[in-house]
Amino acid sequence: MSKLINPIEKANPLFLERIRSQLNDEKDYIEFCRISSTRIVSSIRCNTIKISTDELKKRLEKKWEIKQPFKKYPEVMIIESELLPGELGKAIEHILGYYYIQEIASMMPVLVLNPKSNESILDLAAAPGSKTTQIACMMNNQGVLIANEVSLGRVSILSTNLQRCAVTNSLVIRQTGESLCKKLVDLDFKLDKILADVPCSGEGTIRSSPKTTQMFSENLINNLANTQKYLAINALKALKVNGTLVYSTCTHAPEENEAIISHLLENYPVEIQEISLPLKTRPGITKWKNEVYNKDVKKCARIYPQDNNTEGFFIAYLKKTGEIE
Ligand SMILES: C[S@@+](CC[C@H](N)C(=O)[O-])C[C@H]1O[C@@H](n2cnc3c(N)ncnc32)[C@H](O)[C@@H]1O
């Protein structure tokens, strides 16, 4: 078993200070540090386009111990057996597209989006395709699914994953999310639902990418926040009235999370919706440094690693309530 790099030991002190000030108390902070220094749980999501959850479980139980943590979502599986490096990716069931290797917190935004077979859905920042393939499963491979990604290298990984998982209701586009949304608006092609799983500083992924805490910088956060704001505003414009926008990041930084949602709530016809998930979540933060956010950001969901033994995530669930000029 490879040695684990401890993301907390090597962390930039500013990263730790910022996390400490978001948490309830010292005990909570110590628990965050403890869990962040442990290996991430191995989880997969059954690709129900290709195989039933029962059939996959039966096959995998011949080599691994499998747990299904959520009764309502049997497609979510945890591998309890100790795995060799790369073992999940090399397994024949993975190559055949029977499952997608996906961290459990990363499955939550699509559960909030709740895709349906007859809808038109845009995945605005889609590569490598964890959430696009999850959306396609929930749509029963029907309806219209647009998967957009700006990076050429990552578009090819996205396409490979869609092919491996036999997703046939999708169209892959390579654009910046902002310009794609503008073009869709010009064509008067508005979507029922949009997932904006935007590029972020990745503070929630430190268990699998421990170097994130060493490379931490507030400048990076502020630059990303600009991109995220443009992506979110343009996504909102490309939605039908009464359409759904799910905004998510795998970071804890309020500048990339509540600040963006607060801006939308204060400037656009949008309502925030309650989120109900099979994981423990905490409400959005209403104050950060000198900023006070719209009080409704409390309805956002913060997922901390110490609450569910997962990675960290942030999710906001919005409904567009009127036309935007
Ligand atoms: C958090 S990742 C998306 C992960 C993906 N949703 C999944 O679950 O597999 C963010 C992605 O956004 C892409 N990206 C960065 N800037 C973008 C932009 N302006 N428009 C669209 N995508 C962008 C990045 O290349 C990256 O692949």
Coordinates of C-alpha atoms and ligand atoms in Angstrom, one line a residue:
M1 CA 0.0 0.0 0.0
S2 CA 1.5 3.4 -1.0
K3 CA 2.3 5.9 1.8
L4 CA -0.3 8.6 2.3
I5 CA 0.9 12.2 1.9
N6 CA -0.7 14.1 4.9
P7 CA -2.5 17.2 3.4
I8 CA -2.7 18.8 6.9
E9 CA 1.0 18.5 7.9
K10 CA 2.1 20.2 4.7
A11 CA -0.7 22.7 4.5
N12 CA -0.3 26.5 4.0
P13 CA -1.2 28.0 7.4
L14 CA -3.7 30.3 5.8
F15 CA -5.6 27.3 4.4
L16 CA -5.9 25.9 7.9
E17 CA -6.8 29.3 9.5
R18 CA -9.6 29.8 6.9
I19 CA -11.0 26.3 7.5
R20 CA -10.9 26.7 11.3
S21 CA -12.9 29.9 11.1
Q22 CA -15.7 28.2 9.1
L23 CA -16.1 25.3 11.6
N24 CA -18.2 25.2 14.8
D25 CA -15.4 24.8 17.4
E26 CA -11.9 23.4 18.0
K27 CA -13.3 19.8 18.3
D28 CA -14.8 20.1 14.9
Y29 CA -11.6 21.5 13.4
I30 CA -9.5 18.7 15.0
E31 CA -12.0 16.2 13.5
F32 CA -11.7 17.9 10.0
C33 CA -7.9 17.5 10.3
R34 CA -8.0 13.9 11.5
I35 CA -10.4 12.7 8.7
S36 CA -8.5 14.7 6.1
S37 CA -5.3 12.8 7.0
T38 CA -7.0 9.4 6.3
R39 CA -7.4 7.5 3.0
I40 CA -10.6 8.2 1.1
V41 CA -13.3 5.5 0.9
S42 CA -13.4 3.6 -2.4
S43 CA -16.8 4.2 -4.0
I44 CA -18.4 3.5 -7.3
R45 CA -21.7 4.2 -9.0
C46 CA -23.4 1.4 -11.0
N47 CA -24.0 2.4 -14.6
T48 CA -27.6 1.3 -14.8
I49 CA -27.6 2.0 -18.6
K50 CA -25.5 -1.2 -18.9
I51 CA -26.3 -3.4 -15.9
S52 CA -28.7 -3.6 -13.0
T53 CA -27.5 -2.8 -9.5
D54 CA -28.3 -6.4 -8.3
E55 CA -26.4 -8.0 -11.2
L56 CA -23.3 -5.7 -10.7
K57 CA -23.3 -6.4 -6.9
K58 CA -23.4 -10.1 -7.5
R59 CA -20.5 -10.0 -9.9
L60 CA -18.4 -7.7 -7.7
E61 CA -19.1 -9.7 -4.5
K62 CA -17.0 -12.5 -6.0
K63 CA -13.9 -10.5 -5.4
W64 CA -14.7 -7.6 -3.0
E65 CA -16.9 -6.8 0.0
I66 CA -19.6 -4.4 -1.2
K67 CA -21.8 -2.1 0.8
Q68 CA -24.8 -0.1 -0.5
P69 CA -24.9 2.9 2.0
F70 CA -28.2 4.4 0.8
K71 CA -31.4 2.3 0.5
K72 CA -32.9 4.9 -1.9
Y73 CA -29.9 4.9 -4.2
P74 CA -28.7 1.2 -4.6
E75 CA -26.5 2.3 -7.5
V76 CA -24.1 3.8 -4.9
M77 CA -21.6 1.2 -3.7
I78 CA -18.7 1.2 -1.3
I79 CA -15.8 -1.3 -1.7
E80 CA -15.0 -2.3 1.8
S81 CA -12.1 -4.6 0.8
E82 CA -8.5 -3.3 0.8
L83 CA -7.7 -2.6 -2.9
L84 CA -4.4 -2.5 -4.8
P85 CA -3.5 0.8 -6.4
G86 CA -5.5 1.0 -9.7
E87 CA -7.4 -2.1 -9.0
L88 CA -10.9 -0.5 -9.4
G89 CA -9.9 1.1 -12.8
K90 CA -8.4 -2.1 -14.2
A91 CA -11.3 -4.4 -13.3
I92 CA -13.2 -5.9 -16.3
E93 CA -16.5 -4.5 -15.0
H94 CA -15.0 -1.0 -15.1
I95 CA -13.6 -1.5 -18.6
L96 CA -17.0 -2.8 -19.8
G97 CA -18.6 0.4 -18.4
Y98 CA -20.6 -1.4 -15.7
Y99 CA -19.6 1.2 -13.1
Y100 CA -18.1 4.7 -12.8
I101 CA -15.5 5.4 -10.0
Q102 CA -16.9 8.4 -8.3
E103 CA -16.5 9.8 -4.8
I104 CA -19.8 9.8 -2.8
A105 CA -20.0 13.6 -2.2
S106 CA -19.5 14.2 -5.9
M107 CA -22.7 12.2 -6.6
M108 CA -24.8 14.6 -4.6
P109 CA -25.2 17.6 -7.1
V110 CA -27.0 15.3 -9.6
L111 CA -29.3 13.9 -6.9
V112 CA -30.3 17.5 -6.3
L113 CA -30.7 18.2 -10.1
N114 CA -33.0 15.1 -10.2
P115 CA -32.9 14.6 -14.0
K116 CA -35.9 13.2 -15.8
S117 CA -36.1 11.3 -19.2
N118 CA -38.1 14.0 -21.0
E119 CA -35.9 16.9 -20.1
S120 CA -33.3 19.1 -21.8
I121 CA -30.2 19.3 -19.6
L122 CA -26.9 21.1 -19.9
D123 CA -23.8 19.9 -18.0
L124 CA -21.8 23.2 -18.3
A125 CA -18.4 22.0 -17.2
A126 CA -18.6 18.3 -17.8
A127 CA -15.2 16.6 -18.0
P128 CA -14.2 13.9 -17.0
G129 CA -17.9 13.0 -17.1
S130 CA -18.7 11.6 -13.6
K131 CA -21.8 13.7 -13.4
T132 CA -22.8 13.6 -17.1
T133 CA -22.8 9.8 -16.9
Q134 CA -24.8 10.0 -13.7
I135 CA -27.3 12.4 -15.3
A136 CA -27.7 10.1 -18.4
C137 CA -28.5 7.1 -16.1
M138 CA -31.2 9.1 -14.3
M139 CA -32.6 10.2 -17.7
N140 CA -32.7 6.5 -18.8
N141 CA -30.5 7.5 -21.7
Q142 CA -33.4 9.6 -23.1
G143 CA -34.2 13.3 -23.5
V144 CA -31.5 15.8 -24.5
L145 CA -28.2 16.0 -22.6
I146 CA -25.5 18.6 -23.7
A147 CA -22.1 17.9 -22.2
N148 CA -19.8 21.0 -22.5
E149 CA -16.1 21.2 -21.6
V150 CA -13.5 23.9 -22.5
S151 CA -10.3 21.9 -22.3
L152 CA -9.5 19.8 -25.4
G153 CA -7.6 17.1 -23.5
R154 CA -10.4 16.8 -21.1
V155 CA -13.1 16.7 -23.8
S156 CA -11.5 13.5 -25.2
I157 CA -11.6 11.9 -21.7
L158 CA -15.3 13.0 -21.4
S159 CA -16.1 11.4 -24.8
T160 CA -14.3 8.2 -23.9
N161 CA -16.2 7.9 -20.6
L162 CA -19.6 8.6 -22.4
Q163 CA -18.7 5.9 -24.9
R164 CA -17.6 3.4 -22.3
C165 CA -20.8 4.0 -20.4
A166 CA -23.0 3.7 -23.6
V167 CA -24.5 7.1 -23.1
T168 CA -26.4 7.9 -26.4
N169 CA -28.6 10.8 -25.4
S170 CA -25.7 13.3 -25.2
L171 CA -24.0 15.8 -27.5
V172 CA -20.4 16.9 -26.6
I173 CA -19.4 20.5 -27.1
R174 CA -16.1 22.2 -26.6
Q175 CA -16.7 25.9 -25.6
T176 CA -16.3 28.1 -22.6
G177 CA -19.5 27.6 -20.7
E178 CA -20.2 31.4 -20.9
S179 CA -20.0 31.5 -24.7
L180 CA -22.1 28.3 -25.2
C181 CA -24.8 29.8 -23.0
K182 CA -24.8 33.0 -25.0
K183 CA -25.1 31.1 -28.2
L184 CA -28.0 29.0 -26.9
V185 CA -29.8 32.2 -25.8
D186 CA -29.2 33.7 -29.3
L187 CA -30.8 30.6 -30.8
D188 CA -33.6 30.8 -28.2
F189 CA -32.8 27.3 -27.1
K190 CA -33.4 27.3 -23.4
L191 CA -32.9 24.4 -21.1
D192 CA -35.1 22.7 -18.4
K193 CA -32.1 22.2 -16.1
I194 CA -28.4 23.1 -15.9
L195 CA -25.7 21.7 -13.8
A196 CA -22.9 24.2 -13.2
D197 CA -20.2 22.0 -11.5
V198 CA -17.7 24.8 -12.0
P199 CA -13.9 24.8 -11.9
C200 CA -12.8 25.6 -8.3
S201 CA -9.9 25.6 -5.8
G202 CA -10.6 22.0 -4.8
E203 CA -10.3 22.4 -1.0
G204 CA -12.8 19.5 -0.6
T205 CA -10.5 17.1 -2.5
I206 CA -7.5 17.2 -0.3
R207 CA -7.7 13.5 0.7
S208 CA -7.2 12.4 -2.9
S209 CA -5.1 15.5 -4.0
P210 CA -3.1 16.4 -0.8
K211 CA -0.9 18.9 -2.7
T212 CA -3.9 21.3 -2.9
T213 CA -3.3 22.5 0.7
Q214 CA 0.4 23.4 -0.1
M215 CA -0.5 25.2 -3.3
F216 CA -3.3 27.1 -1.6
S217 CA -3.6 30.8 -2.6
E218 CA -6.3 33.5 -2.0
N219 CA -5.4 35.0 -5.4
L220 CA -6.4 31.7 -7.1
I221 CA -9.7 31.7 -5.2
N222 CA -10.5 35.3 -6.3
N223 CA -9.6 34.5 -10.0
L224 CA -11.8 31.4 -9.9
A225 CA -14.6 33.4 -8.3
N226 CA -14.7 35.7 -11.3
T227 CA -15.0 32.8 -13.8
Q228 CA -17.6 31.1 -11.6
K229 CA -19.7 34.2 -11.4
Y230 CA -19.8 34.5 -15.2
L231 CA -20.6 30.9 -15.7
A232 CA -23.4 31.0 -13.1
I233 CA -25.0 34.2 -14.6
N234 CA -24.8 32.9 -18.2
A235 CA -26.2 29.5 -17.1
L236 CA -29.2 31.3 -15.5
K237 CA -29.8 33.2 -18.8
A238 CA -29.8 30.0 -20.8
L239 CA -32.5 28.4 -18.5
K240 CA -36.3 28.4 -19.2
V241 CA -38.4 30.3 -16.7
N242 CA -39.1 27.8 -13.8
G243 CA -36.0 25.9 -14.9
T244 CA -33.5 24.6 -12.3
L245 CA -29.8 25.6 -11.9
V246 CA -27.7 23.4 -9.6
Y247 CA -24.4 25.2 -8.8
S248 CA -21.7 23.0 -7.2
T249 CA -18.0 23.1 -6.3
C250 CA -15.7 20.8 -4.5
T251 CA -14.3 23.6 -2.3
H252 CA -15.2 25.2 1.0
A253 CA -14.1 28.8 0.1
P254 CA -17.1 31.1 0.6
E255 CA -15.9 33.4 -2.1
E256 CA -16.5 30.6 -4.6
N257 CA -19.7 29.4 -3.0
E258 CA -22.1 31.6 -1.0
A259 CA -20.7 34.8 -2.6
I260 CA -21.7 33.7 -6.1
I261 CA -25.2 32.5 -5.0
S262 CA -25.7 35.7 -3.0
H263 CA -24.8 37.7 -6.1
L264 CA -27.4 35.8 -8.2
L265 CA -30.1 36.2 -5.5
E266 CA -29.5 40.0 -5.2
N267 CA -29.4 40.7 -9.0
Y268 CA -31.5 38.1 -10.9
P269 CA -35.0 36.6 -10.8
V270 CA -34.1 33.5 -8.9
E271 CA -35.3 31.7 -5.8
I272 CA -33.2 29.3 -3.7
Q273 CA -34.7 25.9 -2.9
E274 CA -34.2 23.6 0.1
I275 CA -31.9 20.6 -0.4
S276 CA -32.5 17.2 0.9
L277 CA -29.7 14.6 0.6
P278 CA -28.8 11.2 2.1
L279 CA -25.7 12.8 3.7
K280 CA -25.3 15.2 6.6
T281 CA -25.0 18.7 5.3
R282 CA -24.5 22.1 7.0
P283 CA -26.2 25.4 6.0
G284 CA -24.5 28.0 3.9
I285 CA -22.4 30.7 5.6
T286 CA -24.0 34.2 5.7
K287 CA -20.9 36.2 6.8
W288 CA -17.3 35.9 5.7
K289 CA -14.5 38.4 6.4
N290 CA -16.2 41.8 5.8
E291 CA -18.9 40.4 3.5
V292 CA -22.5 39.7 4.5
Y293 CA -24.4 37.5 2.1
N294 CA -28.1 37.3 1.3
K295 CA -29.7 35.4 4.2
D296 CA -31.2 32.8 1.9
V297 CA -27.7 31.3 1.2
K298 CA -28.4 29.4 4.4
K299 CA -30.4 27.0 2.2
C300 CA -27.2 25.9 0.4
A301 CA -25.6 22.7 1.5
R302 CA -22.0 22.4 2.7
I303 CA -20.6 18.9 2.9
Y304 CA -17.6 18.6 5.2
P305 CA -15.4 15.4 5.2
Q306 CA -15.7 14.9 8.9
D307 CA -19.5 14.6 8.8
N308 CA -19.8 11.6 6.4
N309 CA -16.2 10.4 5.8
T310 CA -16.3 11.8 2.2
E311 CA -14.7 14.6 0.4
G312 CA -16.0 18.2 0.8
F313 CA -18.6 19.8 -1.5
F314 CA -20.9 22.8 -1.8
I315 CA -24.3 22.7 -3.5
A316 CA -26.9 25.4 -4.3
Y317 CA -30.3 24.6 -5.8
L318 CA -31.9 27.5 -7.7
K319 CA -35.1 28.1 -9.6
K320 CA -35.3 30.8 -12.2
T321 CA -38.5 32.8 -11.6
G322 CA -38.6 35.3 -14.5
E323 CA -37.1 36.3 -17.8
I324 CA -33.6 38.0 -17.9
E325 CA -33.0 40.8 -20.4
Ligands
LIG1 C1 -14.9 20.5 -11.4 S1 -14.5 20.1 -13.0 C2 -15.9 19.3 -13.6 C3 -16.1 17.9 -13.1 C4 -17.2 17.2 -13.8 N1 -18.5 17.9 -13.7 C5 -17.4 15.8 -13.3 O1 -18.2 15.6 -12.4 O2 -16.8 14.9 -13.9 C6 -14.5 21.6 -13.8 C7 -14.3 21.5 -15.3 O3 -14.5 22.8 -15.9 C8 -13.7 23.0 -16.9 N2 -13.7 24.5 -17.2 C9 -12.8 25.4 -16.8 N3 -13.2 26.6 -17.2 C10 -14.3 26.4 -17.9 C11 -15.2 27.3 -18.6 N4 -15.0 28.6 -18.7 N5 -16.3 26.8 -19.3 C12 -16.5 25.4 -19.2 N6 -15.7 24.6 -18.6 C13 -14.6 25.1 -17.9 C14 -12.4 22.4 -16.5 O4 -11.5 22.1 -17.6 C15 -12.9 21.2 -15.7 O5 -12.9 20.1 -16.6

